[in-house]
Coordinates of C-alpha atoms in Angstrom, one line a residue:
V1 CA -23.4 1.8 -9.0
L2 CA -23.5 -1.7 -10.1
I3 CA -23.3 -0.8 -13.8
V4 CA -20.2 1.5 -13.0
V5 CA -18.4 -1.1 -11.0
S6 CA -19.0 -3.8 -13.3
L7 CA -17.7 -2.0 -16.2
A8 CA -14.4 -1.0 -14.0
T9 CA -13.9 -4.4 -13.1
A10 CA -14.5 -5.6 -16.7
L11 CA -11.6 -2.7 -17.8
G12 CA -9.5 -4.0 -14.8
Y13 CA -9.5 -7.5 -16.4
V14 CA -8.5 -5.8 -20.0
S15 CA -5.9 -4.4 -18.2
I16 CA -4.7 -7.6 -17.2
F17 CA -4.9 -8.9 -20.4
L18 CA -3.1 -6.3 -21.9
T19 CA -0.4 -6.4 -19.5
G20 CA -0.1 -10.1 -20.1
V21 CA 0.5 -9.5 -24.0
V22 CA 3.3 -6.9 -23.2
L23 CA 5.1 -8.7 -20.4
G24 CA 4.2 -12.1 -21.1
H25 CA 2.8 -13.1 -17.5
V26 CA 0.7 -11.4 -14.7
D27 CA 1.4 -12.3 -10.9
Y28 CA -1.7 -14.1 -10.1
V29 CA -2.2 -12.4 -6.8
V30 CA -2.8 -8.9 -8.4
T31 CA -6.2 -9.9 -9.1
D32 CA -7.4 -10.0 -5.6
V33 CA -5.7 -6.7 -5.1
L34 CA -7.1 -5.2 -8.3
T35 CA -10.8 -6.4 -7.5
A36 CA -10.9 -4.8 -4.1
V37 CA -9.1 -1.3 -5.2
I38 CA -11.5 -1.4 -8.1
L39 CA -14.6 -1.9 -6.1
G40 CA -13.8 0.8 -3.6
V41 CA -12.2 3.3 -6.0
S42 CA -15.0 3.2 -8.6
T43 CA -17.9 3.2 -6.0
D44 CA -16.2 6.2 -4.3
Y45 CA -15.7 8.3 -7.6
F46 CA -19.3 7.8 -8.6
V47 CA -20.7 8.4 -5.1
F48 CA -18.5 11.7 -5.0
I49 CA -20.1 12.8 -8.1
L50 CA -23.5 11.8 -7.4
A51 CA -23.2 13.6 -3.8
R52 CA -22.1 17.0 -5.7
Y53 CA -24.9 16.9 -7.9
R54 CA -27.4 16.0 -5.3
E55 CA -25.9 19.0 -3.0
E56 CA -26.5 21.4 -6.0
L57 CA -29.9 20.1 -6.6
R58 CA -30.8 20.8 -2.8
S59 CA -29.5 24.1 -3.1
G60 CA -32.2 24.9 -5.7
K61 CA -30.0 24.7 -9.1
T62 CA -31.8 23.2 -12.1
N63 CA -30.8 19.8 -13.2
F64 CA -28.7 21.1 -16.0
E65 CA -26.7 23.6 -13.4
A66 CA -26.3 21.0 -11.0
L67 CA -25.0 18.6 -13.6
S68 CA -22.7 21.3 -14.8
I69 CA -21.4 22.3 -11.5
A70 CA -21.0 18.6 -10.4
T71 CA -19.0 17.5 -13.4
D72 CA -16.8 20.6 -13.2
K73 CA -16.0 20.6 -9.5
A74 CA -16.3 16.9 -8.6
G75 CA -15.0 15.8 -12.0
F76 CA -12.0 17.8 -11.6
A77 CA -11.3 16.3 -8.2
V78 CA -11.7 12.7 -9.5
V79 CA -9.2 13.6 -12.4
V80 CA -6.7 14.7 -10.2
S81 CA -7.5 11.9 -7.8
G82 CA -7.3 9.4 -10.2
V83 CA -4.2 10.3 -12.0
T84 CA -2.4 10.6 -8.8
V85 CA -3.6 7.0 -7.8
A86 CA -2.7 5.6 -11.2
V87 CA 1.0 6.9 -11.3
S88 CA 1.6 6.1 -7.7
L89 CA 0.3 2.4 -8.1
G90 CA 2.3 2.3 -11.5
A91 CA 5.3 2.8 -9.6
I92 CA 5.0 -1.1 -8.0
S93 CA 6.3 -2.1 -11.1
L94 CA 9.8 -1.1 -9.8
V95 CA 9.5 -3.7 -7.0
S96 CA 11.0 -7.0 -8.1
G97 CA 8.5 -9.7 -8.2
L98 CA 5.8 -7.1 -8.7
E99 CA 6.6 -5.7 -11.9
S100 CA 3.2 -6.8 -13.6
W101 CA 1.2 -5.1 -10.9
G102 CA 2.4 -1.5 -11.6
P103 CA 1.0 -1.7 -15.2
V104 CA -2.2 -3.3 -14.5
L105 CA -3.1 -1.0 -11.7
L106 CA -1.8 1.9 -13.6
I107 CA -3.9 1.0 -16.7
T108 CA -7.0 0.1 -14.9
M109 CA -7.1 3.6 -12.9
L110 CA -6.7 5.7 -15.8
L111 CA -9.5 3.5 -17.6
T112 CA -11.6 3.9 -14.6
V113 CA -11.3 7.7 -14.5
V114 CA -12.2 8.1 -18.2
L115 CA -15.3 5.6 -17.4
E116 CA -16.2 8.0 -14.3
V117 CA -16.1 11.5 -16.1
T118 CA -17.6 10.6 -19.0
L119 CA -20.3 7.7 -18.4
V120 CA -21.6 9.1 -15.0
P121 CA -22.4 12.5 -16.1
A122 CA -24.1 10.8 -19.2
L123 CA -26.2 8.7 -17.0
L124 CA -27.3 11.6 -14.7
S125 CA -28.1 13.6 -18.0
L126 CA -30.6 11.0 -18.9
I127 CA -31.9 10.0 -15.6
G128 CA -31.6 13.2 -13.6
P129 CA -32.9 13.7 -10.1
R130 CA -35.1 10.5 -10.4
I131 CA -32.1 8.6 -9.6
F132 CA -32.9 9.5 -5.8
K133 CA -36.0 7.6 -6.1
G134 CA -34.9 4.8 -8.2
G135 CA -37.5 5.2 -10.7
R136 CA -37.5 5.2 -14.4
L137 CA -37.6 8.5 -16.6
S138 CA -40.1 8.0 -19.2
L139 CA -39.8 9.5 -22.6
R140 CA -42.4 12.2 -21.7
G141 CA -40.3 13.2 -19.0
R142 CA -37.2 13.4 -20.6
K143 CA -38.8 16.1 -22.8
R144 CA -40.2 18.1 -19.9
P145 CA -38.1 21.0 -18.6
P146 CA -35.8 19.8 -15.7
T147 CA -37.4 19.9 -12.4
V148 CA -36.0 19.4 -8.8
A149 CA -37.5 16.3 -7.4
P150 CA -39.4 16.7 -4.2
E151 CA -37.0 14.6 -2.2
V152 CA -33.9 16.9 -2.8
R153 CA -35.8 20.0 -1.8
K154 CA -35.7 19.1 1.9
P155 CA -34.8 22.0 4.2
V156 CA -31.2 22.2 5.0
R157 CA -30.0 21.9 8.4
P158 CA -28.1 24.9 9.7
M159 CA -24.6 24.8 8.8
E160 CA -23.5 25.6 12.3
R161 CA -25.2 22.4 13.8
S162 CA -23.1 20.3 11.7
T163 CA -20.6 18.1 13.6
F164 CA -18.1 18.8 11.2
Y165 CA -18.5 22.8 11.2
R166 CA -17.8 22.4 15.0
V167 CA -14.8 20.7 14.6
V168 CA -13.2 23.1 12.4
K169 CA -14.1 25.6 15.0
V170 CA -12.3 23.6 17.5
S171 CA -9.7 23.5 15.3
E172 CA -9.3 27.1 15.2
R173 CA -9.0 27.5 18.9
R174 CA -6.6 24.5 19.5
K175 CA -4.6 24.0 15.8
F176 CA -1.3 23.8 17.7
L177 CA -2.4 21.4 20.3
I178 CA -4.0 19.0 17.7
V179 CA -1.0 19.2 15.4
G180 CA 1.4 18.6 18.1
V181 CA -0.4 15.3 19.6
I182 CA -0.7 13.9 16.2
V183 CA 2.7 14.4 15.3
L184 CA 4.0 13.4 19.0
L185 CA 2.2 10.2 18.5
A186 CA 3.7 9.8 15.0
V187 CA 7.1 10.0 16.3
P188 CA 7.5 6.3 17.8
T189 CA 5.4 5.0 15.4
T190 CA 7.7 6.3 12.5
Y191 CA 10.7 4.7 14.2
L192 CA 9.1 1.4 14.2
W193 CA 8.1 2.1 10.4
F194 CA 11.5 2.3 9.4
N195 CA 12.9 -0.3 11.8
L196 CA 10.0 -3.0 11.4
P197 CA 11.0 -6.8 12.0
T198 CA 9.4 -8.8 8.9
T199 CA 9.9 -12.2 7.5
Y200 CA 10.6 -13.3 4.0
N201 CA 8.4 -16.5 4.6
V202 CA 5.6 -15.5 2.3
N203 CA 3.9 -18.7 3.2
E204 CA 3.4 -17.1 6.7
G205 CA -0.2 -17.4 7.9
L206 CA -1.4 -20.3 5.6
P207 CA -4.1 -22.5 7.0
Q208 CA -2.5 -25.2 9.4
G209 CA -4.9 -27.7 8.1
L210 CA -3.4 -27.9 4.8
S211 CA -1.7 -31.0 3.7
S212 CA 1.8 -29.2 2.4
V213 CA 1.6 -27.4 5.9
R214 CA 1.0 -30.1 7.9
A215 CA 3.7 -32.1 6.2
L216 CA 6.3 -29.2 6.7
N217 CA 5.5 -28.9 10.3
T218 CA 6.1 -32.7 10.9
I219 CA 9.4 -32.3 9.3
D220 CA 10.4 -29.2 11.1
Q221 CA 9.3 -30.9 14.6
K222 CA 11.3 -34.0 13.7
F223 CA 14.4 -32.7 12.2
G224 CA 14.5 -28.8 12.2
S225 CA 13.3 -26.6 9.5
S226 CA 16.8 -26.0 8.1
I227 CA 16.8 -29.8 6.8
I228 CA 14.2 -28.7 4.1
Y229 CA 16.3 -25.5 3.3
P230 CA 19.8 -26.0 4.0
T231 CA 23.0 -23.7 3.2
F232 CA 25.4 -24.7 0.2
V233 CA 29.2 -23.6 0.6
V234 CA 30.9 -24.1 -2.6
V235 CA 34.9 -23.8 -2.4
S236 CA 37.3 -23.5 -5.4
F237 CA 40.8 -24.7 -5.7
T238 CA 43.7 -23.0 -7.6
Q239 CA 44.8 -26.1 -9.1
N240 CA 43.1 -29.3 -10.1
A241 CA 42.7 -31.0 -7.0
S242 CA 42.1 -34.8 -8.4
T243 CA 44.9 -37.4 -8.7
V244 CA 45.3 -39.9 -11.3
F245 CA 43.9 -42.6 -9.0
G246 CA 40.6 -40.4 -8.2
G247 CA 41.6 -39.1 -4.9
L248 CA 42.6 -35.6 -3.9
T249 CA 45.9 -34.2 -3.7
P250 CA 47.4 -33.7 -0.2
A251 CA 47.0 -29.9 -0.7
A252 CA 43.2 -30.2 -1.6
T253 CA 42.7 -32.5 1.5
T254 CA 44.2 -29.9 3.6
V255 CA 42.0 -27.2 2.4
L256 CA 39.0 -29.2 2.6
E257 CA 39.6 -30.3 6.0
A258 CA 40.3 -26.9 7.3
D259 CA 36.9 -25.8 5.6
A260 CA 35.2 -28.3 7.2
T261 CA 36.8 -27.5 10.6
L262 CA 35.8 -24.0 10.2
L263 CA 32.2 -24.7 9.3
L264 CA 31.7 -26.9 12.1
G265 CA 33.2 -24.6 14.6
T266 CA 30.7 -21.9 13.7
N267 CA 28.3 -21.0 16.6
G268 CA 24.8 -22.1 15.6
I269 CA 25.7 -24.6 12.7
R270 CA 24.4 -28.4 13.8
E271 CA 25.5 -30.5 11.1
V272 CA 27.8 -30.2 8.0
V273 CA 27.8 -32.8 5.1
G274 CA 30.3 -32.9 2.4
P275 CA 33.6 -34.8 1.4
T276 CA 34.3 -35.4 4.7
I277 CA 33.1 -38.2 7.4
N278 CA 33.5 -38.2 11.1
G279 CA 33.8 -34.7 11.6
T280 CA 36.9 -33.2 9.2
K281 CA 38.8 -36.4 8.4
I282 CA 38.7 -36.8 4.4
E283 CA 37.9 -40.2 3.2
P284 CA 38.3 -41.6 -0.1
S285 CA 35.1 -43.1 -0.3
N286 CA 33.4 -39.6 -0.1
L287 CA 35.4 -38.4 -3.0
D288 CA 32.7 -38.9 -5.6
G289 CA 30.9 -36.6 -8.1
A290 CA 28.4 -35.8 -5.2
F291 CA 30.7 -33.4 -3.5
V292 CA 33.7 -32.6 -5.8
F293 CA 32.8 -31.5 -9.3
N294 CA 34.3 -29.7 -12.3
H295 CA 37.0 -32.5 -12.6
G296 CA 38.2 -31.6 -9.2
S297 CA 38.2 -28.1 -9.3
D298 CA 35.5 -27.4 -7.0
A299 CA 33.7 -28.9 -4.0
Y300 CA 30.7 -28.2 -1.9
F301 CA 29.5 -28.7 1.4
I302 CA 25.6 -28.8 2.7
V303 CA 25.5 -26.9 6.2
F304 CA 22.6 -27.3 8.4
T305 CA 21.9 -24.6 11.2
K306 CA 20.0 -24.9 14.3
Y307 CA 17.4 -22.5 13.5
D308 CA 14.8 -21.8 11.0
P309 CA 16.1 -20.6 7.8
Y310 CA 13.9 -17.6 7.9
S311 CA 15.1 -16.4 11.1
S312 CA 17.2 -13.7 12.2
N313 CA 19.9 -16.3 13.6
A314 CA 19.9 -18.1 10.6
I315 CA 20.5 -15.0 8.6
S316 CA 23.2 -13.8 11.0
I317 CA 25.0 -17.4 10.6
V318 CA 24.9 -17.1 7.0
G319 CA 25.9 -13.9 6.9
Q320 CA 29.1 -14.6 8.8
L321 CA 29.8 -17.4 6.4
R322 CA 29.4 -14.9 3.3
Q323 CA 32.2 -12.8 4.8
N324 CA 34.8 -15.3 3.9
D325 CA 36.1 -14.9 0.7
Q326 CA 36.9 -18.5 0.0
F327 CA 33.3 -19.5 0.2
L328 CA 30.5 -19.2 -2.2
V329 CA 27.3 -19.4 -0.2
G330 CA 23.9 -20.3 -1.7
G331 CA 20.5 -21.4 -0.4
L332 CA 17.4 -20.0 0.8
T333 CA 19.0 -18.0 3.7
S334 CA 21.6 -16.7 1.7
S335 CA 18.9 -15.6 -1.0
I336 CA 17.2 -13.7 1.9
I337 CA 20.2 -11.6 2.7
D338 CA 20.4 -10.8 -1.0
L339 CA 16.9 -9.7 -0.9
Q340 CA 17.2 -7.6 2.0
Q341 CA 19.8 -5.5 0.4
Y342 CA 18.0 -5.3 -2.9
Y343 CA 14.9 -4.2 -1.4
K344 CA 16.6 -1.7 1.0
G345 CA 17.7 0.3 -2.1
A346 CA 14.8 -0.4 -4.2
F347 CA 12.2 0.8 -1.4
Q348 CA 14.1 4.0 -0.6
Q349 CA 14.0 4.8 -4.5
L350 CA 10.4 3.7 -4.6
E351 CA 9.4 6.1 -1.7
V352 CA 11.4 9.1 -3.5
V353 CA 9.5 8.5 -6.9
I354 CA 5.9 8.1 -5.2
L355 CA 6.5 11.2 -3.1
A356 CA 8.2 13.0 -5.9
V357 CA 5.2 11.9 -8.6
I358 CA 2.3 12.9 -5.9
A359 CA 3.9 16.2 -4.9
I360 CA 4.2 17.1 -8.4
V361 CA 0.6 16.2 -9.3
L362 CA -0.9 17.8 -6.4
G363 CA 1.4 20.8 -6.7
L364 CA 0.6 21.6 -10.4
S365 CA -3.0 20.8 -9.9
F366 CA -3.7 23.1 -6.9
R367 CA -0.9 25.7 -7.7
S368 CA 0.3 25.6 -4.4
A369 CA 3.2 23.8 -2.3
K370 CA 0.9 23.9 1.1
Y371 CA -1.6 21.4 -0.1
P372 CA 0.8 18.6 -1.3
F373 CA 2.8 18.9 2.0
I374 CA -0.3 18.7 4.1
S375 CA -1.7 15.7 2.1
L376 CA 1.5 13.8 2.1
T377 CA 2.7 14.4 5.7
G378 CA -1.1 13.3 6.8
V379 CA -1.2 10.2 4.8
F380 CA 2.4 9.2 5.9
I381 CA 1.3 9.6 9.5
S382 CA -1.6 7.5 8.9
I383 CA 0.8 4.8 7.4
T384 CA 3.0 4.8 10.5
W385 CA 0.1 4.6 12.8
T386 CA -1.3 1.6 10.7
T387 CA 2.1 -0.2 10.7
A388 CA 2.6 0.1 14.3
I389 CA -1.2 -1.3 15.2
L390 CA -1.0 -3.8 12.3
Y391 CA 2.3 -5.1 13.8
L392 CA 0.8 -5.3 17.4
I393 CA -2.4 -7.4 16.0
S394 CA 0.0 -9.7 13.8
T395 CA 2.2 -10.4 16.7
Y396 CA 0.1 -10.8 19.6
V397 CA -3.5 -11.5 18.0
L398 CA -2.6 -13.7 14.9
G399 CA 0.5 -15.1 16.0
Q400 CA 2.2 -14.2 12.5
E401 CA 5.2 -12.3 11.6
L402 CA 4.7 -9.6 9.1
V403 CA 5.5 -10.2 5.5
F404 CA 8.3 -8.3 4.2
L405 CA 6.3 -7.0 1.2
I406 CA 3.4 -5.6 3.6
P407 CA 5.3 -2.3 4.5
I408 CA 6.0 -1.8 0.9
V409 CA 2.6 -2.6 -0.6
V410 CA 0.8 -0.7 2.4
Y411 CA 3.0 2.3 1.7
V412 CA 2.4 2.4 -2.3
I413 CA -1.4 1.8 -2.0
L414 CA -2.2 3.8 0.8
M415 CA 0.0 6.7 -0.3
S416 CA -2.0 6.6 -3.3
L417 CA -5.5 6.0 -2.0
G418 CA -4.8 8.5 1.1
N419 CA -3.9 11.4 -1.3
D420 CA -7.1 10.5 -3.3
F421 CA -9.2 11.6 -0.7
A422 CA -7.1 14.6 0.3
V423 CA -7.9 15.9 -3.2
F424 CA -11.5 15.6 -2.6
I425 CA -11.1 17.7 0.6
L426 CA -8.6 20.0 -0.6
S427 CA -10.3 21.0 -4.0
R428 CA -13.6 21.8 -2.1
V429 CA -11.3 23.8 0.6
R430 CA -10.2 25.9 -2.2
E431 CA -13.6 26.6 -4.0
E432 CA -15.3 27.6 -0.7
Q433 CA -12.4 29.6 0.5
K434 CA -12.7 31.9 -2.7
S435 CA -16.3 32.7 -1.9
H436 CA -16.3 33.1 1.9
G437 CA -12.8 33.7 3.2
F438 CA -10.5 31.6 4.9
E439 CA -11.8 30.4 8.4
E440 CA -15.4 30.3 6.9
G441 CA -14.6 28.7 3.9
L442 CA -12.7 26.2 5.4
A443 CA -15.6 25.2 7.7
R444 CA -17.9 25.3 4.7
A445 CA -15.8 22.9 3.0
M446 CA -15.7 20.3 5.5
V447 CA -19.4 20.4 5.8
G448 CA -19.9 20.0 2.2
S449 CA -17.1 17.3 1.9
G450 CA -16.7 15.9 5.2
A451 CA -19.7 13.7 5.3
V452 CA -19.4 12.3 1.9
V453 CA -15.6 11.7 2.2
T454 CA -16.1 9.8 5.6
A455 CA -18.7 7.6 3.8
L456 CA -16.2 7.1 1.0
G457 CA -13.4 6.2 3.5
L458 CA -15.4 3.7 5.0
I459 CA -16.6 2.0 1.6
L460 CA -13.0 1.7 0.7
A461 CA -12.3 0.2 4.2
V462 CA -14.9 -2.4 3.6
S463 CA -13.6 -3.2 0.0
L464 CA -10.0 -3.4 0.5
G465 CA -10.7 -4.7 4.0
S466 CA -12.4 -8.0 2.3
L467 CA -8.6 -9.1 1.6
G468 CA -8.2 -9.8 5.3
L469 CA -11.0 -12.5 4.8
V470 CA -8.5 -14.5 2.6
P471 CA -6.8 -17.4 4.8
F472 CA -3.6 -16.5 3.6
G473 CA -1.1 -14.5 5.7
Y474 CA -0.1 -12.0 3.2
L475 CA -3.3 -11.0 2.0
E476 CA -4.8 -11.2 5.5
Q477 CA -2.2 -8.9 6.9
L478 CA -2.7 -6.4 3.9
G479 CA -6.6 -6.3 4.4
I480 CA -6.2 -5.4 8.0
A481 CA -3.7 -2.7 7.3
F482 CA -6.2 -1.4 4.8
V483 CA -9.1 -1.3 7.3
I484 CA -6.8 0.2 10.3
S485 CA -5.2 2.8 7.7
L486 CA -8.6 3.9 6.4
I487 CA -10.2 4.3 9.7
V488 CA -7.5 6.4 10.9
D489 CA -7.1 8.4 7.9
T490 CA -11.2 9.0 7.9
F491 CA -11.5 10.0 11.5
V492 CA -8.4 11.6 12.6
I493 CA -6.3 12.6 9.7
R494 CA -9.0 14.1 7.6
I495 CA -11.3 15.5 10.2
F496 CA -8.8 16.9 12.8
Y497 CA -5.3 16.9 11.1
F498 CA -6.1 18.6 7.8
P499 CA -8.1 21.7 9.1
S500 CA -5.5 22.3 11.7
M501 CA -2.9 22.3 9.2
L502 CA -4.4 24.5 7.0
L503 CA -5.2 26.7 9.9
V504 CA -1.3 26.5 11.1
L505 CA 0.0 27.2 7.6
K506 CA -2.6 30.0 6.9
G507 CA -0.3 32.8 6.9
P508 CA 0.6 34.7 3.5
G509 CA -0.5 31.6 1.9
A510 CA -4.2 31.8 2.5
E511 CA -6.7 31.8 -0.2
P512 CA -7.7 35.2 -1.1
S513 CA -11.4 36.0 -0.3
T514 CA -13.8 37.3 -3.0
V515 CA -16.4 38.0 -0.5
P516 CA -17.5 41.7 -1.1
G517 CA -16.0 43.6 1.9
T518 CA -13.5 41.2 2.9
A519 CA -9.9 42.2 2.8
K520 CA -7.6 40.1 1.1
P521 CA -4.9 38.7 3.0
E522 CA -1.3 39.9 2.5
S523 CA 0.5 38.4 -0.5

């Protein structure tokens, strides 16, 4: 595992270098996300192939047969999963500010897939069953006919005693109830996901002991946070407003006094600084280059609100000022409004692109519309549950507002990785149903893949959840989101939702059985 993870990590940093050469820069935060993703995904792919290899050895296959089946079946799932993850993660490049994330993660995932499906089988062909003992294979051992190690010939527990087998049988009897409850719980969480209040303060959650944070807090407490990030209002004159004596024309004076009166009369504005004193009265002493510029054609005011520049109140006030066609409004809060408008459209496009890409890849891989539908809906439900739980934890436990990028990054990464595990399960379902019929094949598939996929989910939860240990609100929230989602996905969506939905959608789309004497379902 250490060899594979180390090589995958090295390939990740090669991807950073290649992206930097092409784009000229790479966002430094991507290194934290990249390391966590590589650690989890490369370990999961390795364990998934190894688990299938060991399963085949336990069933009595020779080393060559077990390796061939593991490479064929598990390798196929890894390729489909890896391509799905790579392409969907690459879509992050469509998000402004995260352009370098997409290429880095895309290249890394593709290289990791190549590494897993080539190096891992090669290592297993050399080491063979002895990998489960941790011992070395001698040169003489390599020449001996492949044998099954004693520890992989343990008696197999009856399938009916497996927890996953019993869960599938319960799902057969209660499939509509299980799906109904999960979907019903997803209704309020979906509403919250679409209407989640967030902050554009990317410094949210920084340790309070930092010198910069303490200084900002001191200024905020004494003067209000708007003094650090004021709003600037630029007004223009239709004609040159300067007189030959350096003052303003009567018409320009009237305009500025009216503008100052309007600004000061806006509810929520605390102070206005500009070419006026004592309220709105124009004074010649203020008509210098500090507020009137461009040879007297433009002037500006500095506006201080009563609220934090990131707050909804400040956004409402500045939005009101922006509605005045005579004002050109700039500053932090005005930029936030532009970001809101941009990300609203960009995120909607990103959602559609990722859904379409994953649906196409899964549909072509499994030649079915049923599997992509079950996988995508299950992962989306997991994401909405995660968002609701994260919001409660962030608000009432951490005392933080959610950073606006969290829902976007969580959606992209979890939609990618969630379908990653869906591929592992659904590929095994399709395989078993061809040999054992629909219901029995589904039960056997869950037994064969349930335990290892559950373990893989926990591994990924730990690796990605490690971001939550970083004392930085954005990464902390991201790490907690990963843990929540992977736990929900592992113990609810995959164990209950997937089998129940497969049974609900069985109908004419069920896989035909090749078991002798078993009638094929209607086509």
